CSV table of C-alpha atoms and ligand atoms in Angstrom, one decimal:
chain,number,residue,atom,x,y,z
A,188,MET,CA,-18.4,15.6,11.6
A,189,ILE,CA,-18.7,13.1,14.5
A,190,ASN,CA,-19.4,13.9,18.1
A,191,LYS,CA,-17.9,11.5,20.7
A,192,THR,CA,-21.0,11.7,23.0
A,193,ILE,CA,-23.1,10.0,20.3
A,194,VAL,CA,-20.7,7.2,19.5
A,195,LYS,CA,-22.1,4.1,21.4
A,196,GLY,CA,-19.8,1.5,19.9
A,197,LEU,CA,-19.1,-0.1,16.5
A,198,ASN,CA,-21.2,-3.1,15.6
A,199,GLY,CA,-21.9,-5.2,12.5
A,200,LYS,CA,-20.2,-6.7,9.5
A,201,ILE,CA,-18.4,-5.0,6.6
A,202,THR,CA,-16.3,-6.1,3.6
A,203,VAL,CA,-13.5,-3.7,2.9
A,204,PRO,CA,-12.5,-3.0,-0.7
A,205,GLY,CA,-9.9,-4.9,-2.6
A,206,ASP,CA,-6.2,-4.8,-1.7
A,207,LYS,CA,-4.5,-1.8,-3.3
A,208,SER,CA,-1.0,-3.4,-3.8
A,209,ILE,CA,-2.6,-6.6,-5.3
A,210,SER,CA,-5.0,-4.6,-7.5
A,211,HIS,CA,-2.1,-2.5,-9.0
A,212,ARG,CA,-0.1,-5.7,-9.7
A,213,ALA,CA,-3.0,-7.6,-11.2
A,214,VAL,CA,-3.5,-4.8,-13.8
A,215,MET,CA,0.2,-4.6,-14.6
A,216,PHE,CA,0.7,-8.4,-14.9
A,217,GLY,CA,-2.5,-8.7,-17.0
A,218,ALA,CA,-1.1,-6.1,-19.3
A,219,LEU,CA,2.2,-7.9,-19.6
A,220,ALA,CA,0.5,-11.3,-20.2
A,221,GLU,CA,-0.7,-12.6,-23.5
A,222,GLY,CA,-4.5,-13.2,-23.6
A,223,LYS,CA,-7.4,-12.2,-21.4
A,224,THR,CA,-6.9,-11.5,-17.6
A,225,THR,CA,-10.0,-11.1,-15.5
A,226,ILE,CA,-9.7,-9.4,-12.1
A,227,TYR,CA,-12.5,-9.8,-9.4
A,228,GLY,CA,-12.5,-7.6,-6.3
A,229,PHE,CA,-10.4,-4.9,-8.0
A,230,LEU,CA,-10.0,-1.7,-5.9
A,231,LYS,CA,-11.6,1.2,-7.8
A,232,GLY,CA,-9.7,3.7,-5.8
A,233,GLU,CA,-7.9,6.6,-7.5
A,234,ASP,CA,-4.4,5.1,-7.3
A,235,CYS,CA,-5.4,1.9,-9.0
A,236,LEU,CA,-7.4,3.8,-11.6
A,237,SER,CA,-4.2,5.7,-12.3
A,238,THR,CA,-2.5,2.4,-13.1
A,239,ILE,CA,-5.3,1.5,-15.5
A,240,ASN,CA,-5.1,4.8,-17.2
A,241,CYS,CA,-1.3,4.5,-17.7
A,242,PHE,CA,-1.7,1.1,-19.3
A,243,ARG,CA,-4.6,2.3,-21.5
A,244,ASP,CA,-2.2,5.1,-22.7
A,245,LEU,CA,0.3,2.4,-23.6
A,246,GLY,CA,-2.4,0.9,-25.9
A,247,VAL,CA,-3.6,-2.0,-23.6
A,248,GLN,CA,-7.4,-2.7,-23.8
A,249,ILE,CA,-8.9,-2.6,-20.3
A,250,LYS,CA,-12.6,-2.8,-19.5
A,251,VAL,CA,-13.8,-1.8,-16.1
A,252,ASP,CA,-17.2,-3.3,-15.2
A,253,GLN,CA,-19.3,-3.2,-12.0
A,254,ASP,CA,-17.8,-6.5,-10.6
A,255,LYS,CA,-14.7,-7.1,-12.6
A,256,VAL,CA,-11.9,-5.7,-14.8
A,257,GLU,CA,-10.9,-7.3,-18.0
A,258,ILE,CA,-7.6,-6.9,-19.7
A,259,LEU,CA,-6.9,-8.0,-23.3
A,260,SER,CA,-3.2,-7.8,-24.2
A,261,GLU,CA,-0.6,-9.4,-26.5
A,262,GLY,CA,2.2,-8.7,-24.0
A,263,ILE,CA,4.8,-6.1,-23.6
A,264,SER,CA,5.9,-6.2,-27.3
A,265,SER,CA,2.4,-4.9,-28.2
A,266,PHE,CA,2.6,-1.7,-26.1
A,267,LYS,CA,2.4,1.5,-28.1
A,268,GLN,CA,4.3,4.8,-27.5
A,269,PRO,CA,2.0,7.1,-25.5
A,270,LEU,CA,1.1,10.5,-27.0
A,271,SER,CA,1.8,12.4,-23.8
A,272,PRO,CA,3.5,11.7,-20.4
A,273,LEU,CA,2.0,8.9,-18.3
A,274,ASN,CA,0.4,10.4,-15.2
A,275,VAL,CA,0.5,8.3,-12.1
A,276,GLY,CA,-1.5,10.8,-10.0
A,277,ASN,CA,-0.7,10.2,-6.3
A,278,SER,CA,0.5,6.6,-6.6
A,279,GLY,CA,4.1,5.6,-5.6
A,280,THR,CA,3.4,2.0,-6.5
A,281,THR,CA,2.4,2.9,-10.1
A,282,ILE,CA,5.4,5.1,-10.8
A,283,ARG,CA,8.0,2.8,-9.3
A,284,LEU,CA,6.8,-0.5,-10.8
A,285,LEU,CA,6.2,1.2,-14.2
A,286,MET,CA,9.9,2.4,-14.2
A,287,GLY,CA,10.9,-1.2,-14.1
A,288,ILE,CA,8.6,-2.2,-16.9
A,289,LEU,CA,9.2,0.8,-19.2
A,290,SER,CA,13.0,0.6,-18.9
A,291,ASN,CA,12.9,-2.5,-21.2
A,292,ILE,CA,10.6,-1.1,-23.8
A,293,ASN,CA,11.8,0.0,-27.3
A,294,PHE,CA,10.3,3.6,-27.2
A,295,PRO,CA,10.8,6.6,-24.9
A,296,THR,CA,8.3,7.5,-22.1
A,297,THR,CA,7.9,10.2,-19.5
A,298,LEU,CA,6.3,9.7,-16.0
A,299,ILE,CA,4.7,12.5,-14.0
A,300,GLY,CA,2.5,12.7,-11.0
A,301,ASP,CA,0.8,15.0,-8.5
A,302,SER,CA,2.6,17.4,-6.0
A,303,SER,CA,3.1,14.6,-3.5
A,304,ILE,CA,4.7,12.3,-6.0
A,305,SER,CA,7.0,15.1,-7.1
A,306,LYS,CA,8.6,15.0,-3.6
A,307,ARG,CA,9.0,11.2,-3.3
A,308,PRO,CA,12.5,9.7,-3.9
A,309,MET,CA,13.0,7.8,-7.1
A,310,LYS,CA,16.8,7.4,-7.0
A,311,ARG,CA,16.3,4.1,-5.1
A,312,VAL,CA,14.8,2.6,-8.3
A,313,ILE,CA,16.8,4.6,-10.8
A,314,GLN,CA,20.3,3.6,-9.4
A,315,PRO,CA,19.8,-0.2,-9.7
A,316,LEU,CA,18.0,0.1,-13.0
A,317,ARG,CA,21.0,2.0,-14.4
A,318,GLN,CA,23.2,-0.8,-13.3
A,319,MET,CA,21.0,-3.1,-15.4
A,320,GLY,CA,21.7,-0.7,-18.3
A,321,ALA,CA,18.6,1.5,-18.2
A,322,LYS,CA,18.7,4.9,-19.7
A,323,ILE,CA,16.8,7.1,-17.3
A,324,GLU,CA,16.9,10.8,-16.4
A,325,ALA,CA,15.2,12.5,-13.5
A,326,LYS,CA,15.2,15.9,-11.8
A,327,ALA,CA,17.2,16.9,-8.7
A,328,ASN,CA,20.2,14.7,-9.1
A,329,ASP,CA,18.3,11.7,-10.5
A,330,ASN,CA,15.7,11.6,-7.7
A,331,LEU,CA,12.5,13.4,-8.6
A,332,THR,CA,9.8,13.5,-11.3
A,333,PRO,CA,9.4,14.0,-14.2
A,334,ILE,CA,11.2,10.7,-15.1
A,335,LYS,CA,12.4,10.3,-18.7
A,336,ILE,CA,13.0,6.7,-19.8
A,337,MET,CA,14.6,6.0,-23.1
A,338,GLY,CA,14.0,2.3,-23.2
A,339,THR,CA,16.6,-0.3,-24.0
A,340,GLN,CA,17.5,-4.0,-23.6
A,341,LEU,CA,18.5,-4.5,-19.9
A,342,LYS,CA,20.7,-7.2,-18.4
A,343,GLY,CA,20.1,-9.0,-15.1
A,344,ILE,CA,21.8,-8.0,-11.8
A,345,ASP,CA,22.5,-9.3,-8.4
A,346,TYR,CA,21.4,-6.4,-6.1
A,347,LYS,CA,21.2,-5.9,-2.3
A,348,LEU,CA,18.6,-3.3,-1.3
A,349,SER,CA,19.7,-0.9,1.3
A,350,VAL,CA,16.1,-0.2,2.5
A,351,SER,CA,13.4,-2.8,2.7
A,352,SER,CA,11.0,-1.7,-0.1
A,353,ALA,CA,8.4,-3.8,-2.0
A,354,GLN,CA,8.2,-1.1,-4.7
A,355,VAL,CA,12.0,-1.1,-5.4
A,356,LYS,CA,12.1,-5.0,-5.2
A,357,SER,CA,9.1,-5.2,-7.6
A,358,ALA,CA,10.4,-2.7,-10.1
A,359,LEU,CA,13.7,-4.7,-10.3
A,360,LEU,CA,11.9,-8.0,-10.6
A,361,LEU,CA,9.7,-6.6,-13.4
A,362,ALA,CA,12.8,-5.2,-15.1
A,363,GLY,CA,14.5,-8.5,-14.7
A,364,LEU,CA,11.6,-10.4,-16.2
A,365,PHE,CA,12.4,-9.0,-19.7
A,366,ALA,CA,16.2,-8.6,-19.3
A,367,ASP,CA,19.0,-10.9,-20.5
A,368,GLY,CA,20.3,-13.3,-17.8
A,369,ILE,CA,19.3,-13.7,-14.2
A,370,THR,CA,18.2,-11.0,-11.7
A,371,THR,CA,18.7,-11.6,-8.0
A,372,ILE,CA,17.4,-9.3,-5.3
A,373,THR,CA,18.2,-9.5,-1.5
A,374,GLU,CA,16.3,-7.4,1.0
A,375,PRO,CA,17.5,-6.4,4.5
A,376,GLU,CA,14.1,-7.3,5.9
A,377,LYS,CA,11.1,-8.9,4.3
A,378,SER,CA,8.7,-6.5,2.6
A,379,ARG,CA,5.4,-7.4,1.1
A,380,ASP,CA,5.7,-10.3,-1.4
A,381,HIS,CA,2.6,-9.8,-3.6
A,382,THR,CA,4.8,-9.5,-6.7
A,383,GLU,CA,6.6,-12.8,-6.1
A,384,ARG,CA,3.3,-14.6,-5.4
A,385,MET,CA,1.6,-13.1,-8.5
A,386,LEU,CA,4.6,-13.9,-10.8
A,387,SER,CA,4.3,-17.6,-9.9
A,388,ASN,CA,0.5,-17.3,-10.4
A,389,PHE,CA,1.0,-15.9,-14.0
A,390,GLY,CA,3.3,-18.9,-14.8
A,391,VAL,CA,6.7,-17.2,-14.3
A,392,GLU,CA,9.5,-19.3,-12.8
A,393,VAL,CA,10.7,-17.4,-9.7
A,394,ASN,CA,13.2,-18.8,-7.2
A,395,TRP,CA,11.6,-17.6,-4.0
A,396,HIS,CA,10.4,-18.8,-0.6
A,397,PRO,CA,8.0,-16.9,1.8
A,398,ASP,CA,10.7,-16.9,4.5
A,399,SER,CA,13.6,-16.0,2.3
A,400,LEU,CA,15.1,-12.5,1.8
A,401,LYS,CA,16.5,-13.5,-1.6
A,402,ILE,CA,14.5,-13.7,-4.8
A,403,SER,CA,15.8,-14.5,-8.3
A,404,LEU,CA,14.3,-15.0,-11.7
A,405,LYS,CA,15.5,-15.7,-15.3
A,406,GLY,CA,14.8,-13.0,-17.9
A,407,LYS,CA,12.8,-13.4,-21.2
A,408,GLN,CA,10.0,-15.2,-19.5
A,409,LYS,CA,6.4,-15.1,-20.7
A,410,LEU,CA,3.3,-14.5,-18.6
A,411,GLN,CA,0.1,-16.4,-19.0
A,412,ALA,CA,-3.2,-14.5,-18.7
A,413,LYS,CA,-5.1,-15.4,-15.5
A,414,THR,CA,-8.3,-14.9,-13.5
A,415,ILE,CA,-7.4,-13.2,-10.3
A,416,SER,CA,-9.5,-12.6,-7.1
A,417,VAL,CA,-8.3,-9.7,-5.0
A,418,PRO,CA,-8.8,-10.1,-1.2
A,419,GLY,CA,-9.9,-7.2,1.0
A,420,ASP,CA,-7.2,-4.7,1.9
A,421,ILE,CA,-5.8,-5.3,5.4
A,422,SER,CA,-4.5,-1.7,5.4
A,423,SER,CA,-8.0,-0.4,4.9
A,424,ALA,CA,-9.4,-2.9,7.5
A,425,SER,CA,-6.8,-1.6,10.0
A,426,PHE,CA,-8.8,1.6,10.6
A,427,PHE,CA,-11.8,-0.4,11.7
A,428,ILE,CA,-9.7,-2.9,13.6
A,429,VAL,CA,-8.4,0.0,15.7
A,430,ALA,CA,-11.7,1.8,15.9
A,431,ALA,CA,-13.5,-1.3,17.3
A,432,THR,CA,-10.6,-1.8,19.8
A,433,ILE,CA,-10.6,1.7,21.2
A,434,VAL,CA,-14.3,2.6,21.1
A,435,PRO,CA,-16.0,0.8,24.1
A,436,ASN,CA,-18.9,-1.6,23.4
A,437,SER,CA,-17.7,-2.5,20.0
A,438,ASP,CA,-17.9,-6.0,18.3
A,439,ILE,CA,-17.4,-6.1,14.5
A,440,ILE,CA,-16.5,-8.6,11.8
A,441,ILE,CA,-14.6,-7.6,8.7
A,442,LYS,CA,-15.0,-10.2,5.9
A,443,ASN,CA,-12.5,-11.6,3.4
A,444,VAL,CA,-9.5,-9.6,4.5
A,445,GLY,CA,-6.1,-10.4,2.9
A,446,LEU,CA,-3.8,-12.2,5.5
A,447,ASN,CA,-0.6,-12.4,3.6
A,448,PRO,CA,2.0,-12.7,6.5
A,449,THR,CA,4.0,-9.8,5.1
A,450,ARG,CA,1.0,-7.5,5.8
A,451,THR,CA,-0.3,-8.7,9.2
A,452,GLY,CA,2.1,-6.9,11.5
A,453,LEU,CA,-0.7,-4.7,12.9
A,454,ILE,CA,-2.7,-7.7,14.1
A,455,ASP,CA,0.4,-9.1,15.9
A,456,VAL,CA,1.3,-5.8,17.5
A,457,LEU,CA,-2.3,-5.0,18.6
A,458,LYS,CA,-2.6,-8.5,20.1
A,459,THR,CA,0.6,-8.0,22.1
A,460,MET,CA,-0.9,-4.7,23.3
A,461,GLY,CA,-4.0,-6.6,24.6
A,462,ALA,CA,-6.5,-6.3,21.7
A,463,SER,CA,-9.3,-8.8,21.2
A,464,ILE,CA,-8.8,-10.0,17.6
A,465,THR,CA,-9.7,-13.4,16.2
A,466,VAL,CA,-9.2,-14.6,12.6
A,467,GLU,CA,-11.7,-17.1,11.2
A,468,ASN,CA,-12.5,-18.9,7.9
A,469,ILE,CA,-8.9,-18.7,6.5
A,470,GLN,CA,-8.9,-19.6,2.8
A,471,GLY,CA,-6.7,-19.1,-0.2
A,472,GLU,CA,-3.5,-20.7,1.3
A,473,GLY,CA,-0.6,-20.7,-1.1
A,474,TYR,CA,-1.7,-17.7,-3.3
A,475,GLU,CA,-2.9,-14.8,-1.1
A,476,PRO,CA,-4.6,-16.1,2.1
A,477,TYR,CA,-7.7,-14.3,3.4
A,478,GLY,CA,-10.2,-14.6,6.2
A,479,ASP,CA,-12.7,-12.9,8.5
A,480,ILE,CA,-11.4,-10.7,11.3
A,481,ARG,CA,-13.5,-10.3,14.5
A,482,VAL,CA,-12.6,-7.4,16.8
A,483,LYS,CA,-14.1,-6.5,20.2
A,484,SER,CA,-13.2,-3.5,22.4
A,485,ALA,CA,-10.3,-3.9,24.7
A,486,GLN,CA,-7.9,-1.9,26.9
A,487,LEU,CA,-4.5,-1.7,25.2
A,488,LYS,CA,-1.1,-1.3,26.9
A,489,GLY,CA,1.9,0.6,25.4
A,490,ILE,CA,4.8,-1.4,23.9
A,491,VAL,CA,8.0,-0.8,21.9
A,492,ILE,CA,7.5,-1.4,18.1
A,493,GLY,CA,10.6,-1.6,15.9
A,494,GLY,CA,12.9,-3.9,13.9
A,495,GLU,CA,11.9,-6.4,11.3
A,496,ILE,CA,8.1,-6.0,12.0
A,497,ILE,CA,8.2,-2.4,10.6
A,498,PRO,CA,7.8,-3.3,6.9
A,499,ARG,CA,4.9,-5.6,7.9
A,500,LEU,CA,2.9,-2.7,9.3
A,501,ILE,CA,4.5,0.4,7.7
A,502,ASP,CA,1.2,1.8,6.2
A,503,GLU,CA,-0.6,1.0,9.5
A,504,ILE,CA,1.6,3.2,11.7
A,505,PRO,CA,-0.6,6.3,11.5
A,506,ILE,CA,-3.6,4.3,12.9
A,507,LEU,CA,-1.4,2.4,15.3
A,508,ALA,CA,-0.2,5.8,16.7
A,509,LEU,CA,-3.8,6.7,17.4
A,510,ALA,CA,-4.3,3.3,19.2
A,511,ALA,CA,-1.3,4.1,21.3
A,512,THR,CA,-2.9,7.4,22.5
A,513,GLN,CA,-5.6,5.3,24.1
A,514,ALA,CA,-3.3,2.6,25.6
A,515,THR,CA,-2.0,2.6,29.2
A,516,GLY,CA,1.7,3.5,29.5
A,517,THR,CA,4.1,4.6,26.7
A,518,THR,CA,4.4,3.3,23.2
A,519,ILE,CA,7.7,3.8,21.3
A,520,ILE,CA,7.7,3.4,17.5
A,521,LYS,CA,11.3,3.2,16.1
A,522,ASP,CA,13.1,2.1,12.9
A,523,ALA,CA,10.4,3.7,10.8
A,524,GLN,CA,12.3,6.4,8.9
A,525,GLU,CA,10.6,5.3,5.7
A,526,LEU,CA,7.4,7.1,7.0
A,527,LYS,CA,9.1,10.3,6.0
A,528,VAL,CA,8.9,9.5,2.3
A,529,LYS,CA,5.3,8.4,2.0
A,530,GLU,CA,2.3,10.5,0.6
A,531,SER,CA,3.2,12.9,3.4
A,532,ASN,CA,6.0,12.9,6.0
A,533,ARG,CA,3.9,10.6,8.2
A,534,ILE,CA,6.1,11.1,11.3
A,535,GLU,CA,5.4,14.8,11.0
A,536,THR,CA,1.7,14.7,10.0
A,537,VAL,CA,0.7,12.0,12.5
A,538,VAL,CA,2.5,13.8,15.4
A,539,ASN,CA,1.3,17.3,14.5
A,540,GLU,CA,-2.3,16.4,13.9
A,541,LEU,CA,-2.7,14.1,17.0
A,542,LYS,CA,-1.0,16.9,19.0
A,543,ASN,CA,-3.7,19.3,17.7
A,544,MET,CA,-6.2,16.9,19.2
A,545,SER,CA,-4.3,17.1,22.6
A,546,ALA,CA,-2.5,13.8,22.4
A,547,ASP,CA,0.8,13.5,24.3
A,548,ILE,CA,3.0,12.5,21.3
A,549,SER,CA,6.4,13.6,20.0
A,550,SER,CA,8.5,12.8,17.0
A,551,THR,CA,11.9,11.2,16.9
A,552,ASP,CA,14.2,10.8,13.9
A,553,ASP,CA,12.9,7.3,13.2
A,554,GLY,CA,9.5,7.2,14.7
A,555,MET,CA,7.5,8.6,17.7
A,556,PHE,CA,6.9,8.5,21.5
A,557,ILE,CA,3.3,8.3,22.6
A,558,LYS,CA,2.1,8.6,26.2
A,559,GLY,CA,-1.2,6.9,26.5
A,560,CYS,CA,-4.7,7.4,28.0
A,561,SER,CA,-5.0,10.8,26.4
A,562,ASN,CA,-8.4,12.5,26.4
A,563,LEU,CA,-8.5,13.6,22.8
A,564,LYS,CA,-10.2,16.9,22.0
A,565,GLY,CA,-12.1,17.5,18.7
A,566,THR,CA,-10.8,20.3,16.6
A,567,ARG,CA,-10.0,21.3,13.0
A,568,VAL,CA,-7.4,18.9,11.6
A,569,ASP,CA,-6.0,18.2,8.1
A,570,SER,CA,-5.3,15.1,6.1
A,571,HIS,CA,-2.4,16.8,4.4
A,572,ASN,CA,-3.7,15.1,1.2
A,573,ASP,CA,-2.6,11.8,2.6
A,574,HIS,CA,-5.4,9.1,2.5
A,575,ARG,CA,-4.1,7.2,5.6
A,576,ILE,CA,-3.8,10.4,7.7
A,577,GLY,CA,-7.4,11.4,6.6
A,578,MET,CA,-8.8,8.0,7.7
A,579,MET,CA,-6.8,7.9,10.9
A,580,LEU,CA,-8.2,11.4,11.9
A,581,LYS,CA,-11.8,10.2,11.1
A,582,ILE,CA,-11.3,7.3,13.5
A,583,ALA,CA,-9.7,9.7,16.1
A,584,SER,CA,-12.9,11.8,16.0
A,585,LEU,CA,-14.8,8.8,17.4
A,586,VAL,CA,-12.9,9.0,20.7
A,587,ALA,CA,-12.5,12.8,20.9
A,588,GLU,CA,-14.6,15.1,23.0
A,589,GLY,CA,-16.6,17.5,20.9
A,590,GLN,CA,-16.6,18.0,17.1
A,591,THR,CA,-13.7,17.1,14.8
A,592,ILE,CA,-13.5,18.5,11.2
A,593,VAL,CA,-11.1,16.8,8.9
A,594,ASP,CA,-10.0,19.2,6.1
A,595,ASN,CA,-9.1,17.6,2.7
A,596,GLU,CA,-10.8,14.3,3.6
A,597,ASN,CA,-11.7,13.6,-0.1
A,598,VAL,CA,-8.2,12.2,-0.4
A,599,ILE,CA,-9.6,9.0,1.2
A,600,ASN,CA,-10.8,8.1,-2.3
A,601,ILE,CA,-7.2,7.1,-3.1
A,602,SER,CA,-7.6,3.8,-1.4
A,603,TYR,CA,-11.1,3.6,0.2
A,604,PRO,CA,-13.9,5.3,-1.7
A,605,HIS,CA,-16.7,3.9,0.6
A,606,PHE,CA,-14.9,4.5,3.9
A,607,ASN,CA,-17.5,7.0,5.2
A,608,GLN,CA,-20.4,4.7,4.3
A,609,ASP,CA,-18.7,1.7,6.0
A,610,LEU,CA,-18.0,3.7,9.1
A,611,LYS,CA,-21.6,4.9,9.2
A,612,SER,CA,-23.0,1.4,8.9
A,613,LEU,CA,-20.9,0.2,11.9
A,614,LEU,CA,-22.1,3.2,14.0
A,615,GLU,CA,-25.8,2.6,13.3
B,19,SPQ,O1,1.7,3.5,-3.6
B,19,SPQ,P1,2.1,4.4,-2.5
B,19,SPQ,O2,1.6,5.8,-2.7
B,19,SPQ,O3,3.5,4.3,-2.2
B,19,SPQ,O4,1.3,3.8,-1.2
B,19,SPQ,C1,1.6,3.4,0.1
B,19,SPQ,C2,0.3,3.6,1.0
B,19,SPQ,O5,0.3,4.0,2.1
B,19,SPQ,O6,-0.8,3.3,0.4
B,19,SPQ,C3,2.8,4.2,0.7
B,19,SPQ,F1,2.6,5.4,1.0
B,19,SPQ,O7,1.9,2.0,0.2
B,19,SPQ,C4,3.0,1.3,-0.3
B,19,SPQ,C5,3.8,0.7,0.9
B,19,SPQ,O8,4.2,1.7,1.8
B,19,SPQ,C6,2.6,0.3,-1.2
B,19,SPQ,C7,3.6,-0.8,-1.5
B,19,SPQ,C8,3.4,-1.7,-2.7
B,19,SPQ,O9,2.3,-1.9,-3.1
B,19,SPQ,O10,4.4,-2.2,-3.1
B,19,SPQ,C9,4.7,-0.9,-0.7
B,19,SPQ,C10,5.0,-0.1,0.5
B,19,SPQ,O11,6.1,0.7,0.2
B,19,SPQ,P2,7.6,0.2,0.1
B,19,SPQ,O12,8.4,1.2,0.9
B,19,SPQ,O13,7.6,-1.2,0.7
B,19,SPQ,O14,8.0,0.2,-1.3
């Protein structure tokens, strides 16, 4: 519970936990490679631990230490048939990327998850995998969990995605990696490219360029085990970037944040809205760039957000909506229909919960309208078991009059187990 009257500004330095998308991929690629892969900066959030558990169930040796994760594997051919269904918990990334990997394996598997996963669409992955020859069955007209995969030898395809999705793209690239022939994927807009970058890092030949919408690779390639350092998650940092912007008298530094250009849309948009954000000490060019982000309080102004930038900030829209409630003028978020199929329907949950706090916000079919300079009021709100909604509401409580209680806030452990400690340290 936080009371606005006692919030004097956010000050100090924090280091956010490792990037969730990169942590998942590091475990998967380490399991697919031959030899020992060591991962530093791994995110020990519930989603990434689900990925580890699935690969352990497939017989891969994975050791989780205080500062690193070690994976010992002899590659995909050494995977063993699991004794029970693989449980991905709440993680869309785990289930979709695993579908690509498991379609090539010579034994059957079943994938299940929690109640949120059981509502998320899987047809977008199943359809192209079937075109590659995969034998997959799913509930509700091939769309919902449980997913049953028979396992067979796939063949490469040339496939144009109808929605921009890093998970679909990655699932197909991982399937193509062990298929016969060449797999080529074209996206309508550029989604996050961690898979492409990490494939190159593990020694796979990928025909890819950071500015291109087309990626292709030849099948039957081997991955070489690696040491990987995971930068801080910009999606986790975004909650504090917005908090320091909208809470007066704030000045914070967030260290070692991933700055992959496919993920930095929030910084671009907030700067256009008038935020005071500077990025310093940029390192790691070529692989996954990272640096320190300094944020000071600033008055924002409303803008229109849509088009090709949406995939570059899709997970940051809940916190961006909160920022817009404190901006002057109106903010329109459009072209963001994908929000409806995340851990919750994020158009509905953002609009309803911010409305509960007296924001002037309404939903549209592909986004939301937000009238700014709202005096938010503390009340009882709900995360809807969506980690990003839970964190957005905790930050909303900093600028709301009176007390805010966030129900089901434990879901924050999905991606940011120390969120409350980091927030407290910046408020002290
Ligand atoms: O893994 P999950 O549950 O899908 O997580 C989310 C999130 O907010 O943490 C989405 F709800 O992030 C996705 C993201 O939206 C992670 C991801 C990835 O690692 O490949 C890609 C994005 O989804 P998409 O639509 O591009 O496939």
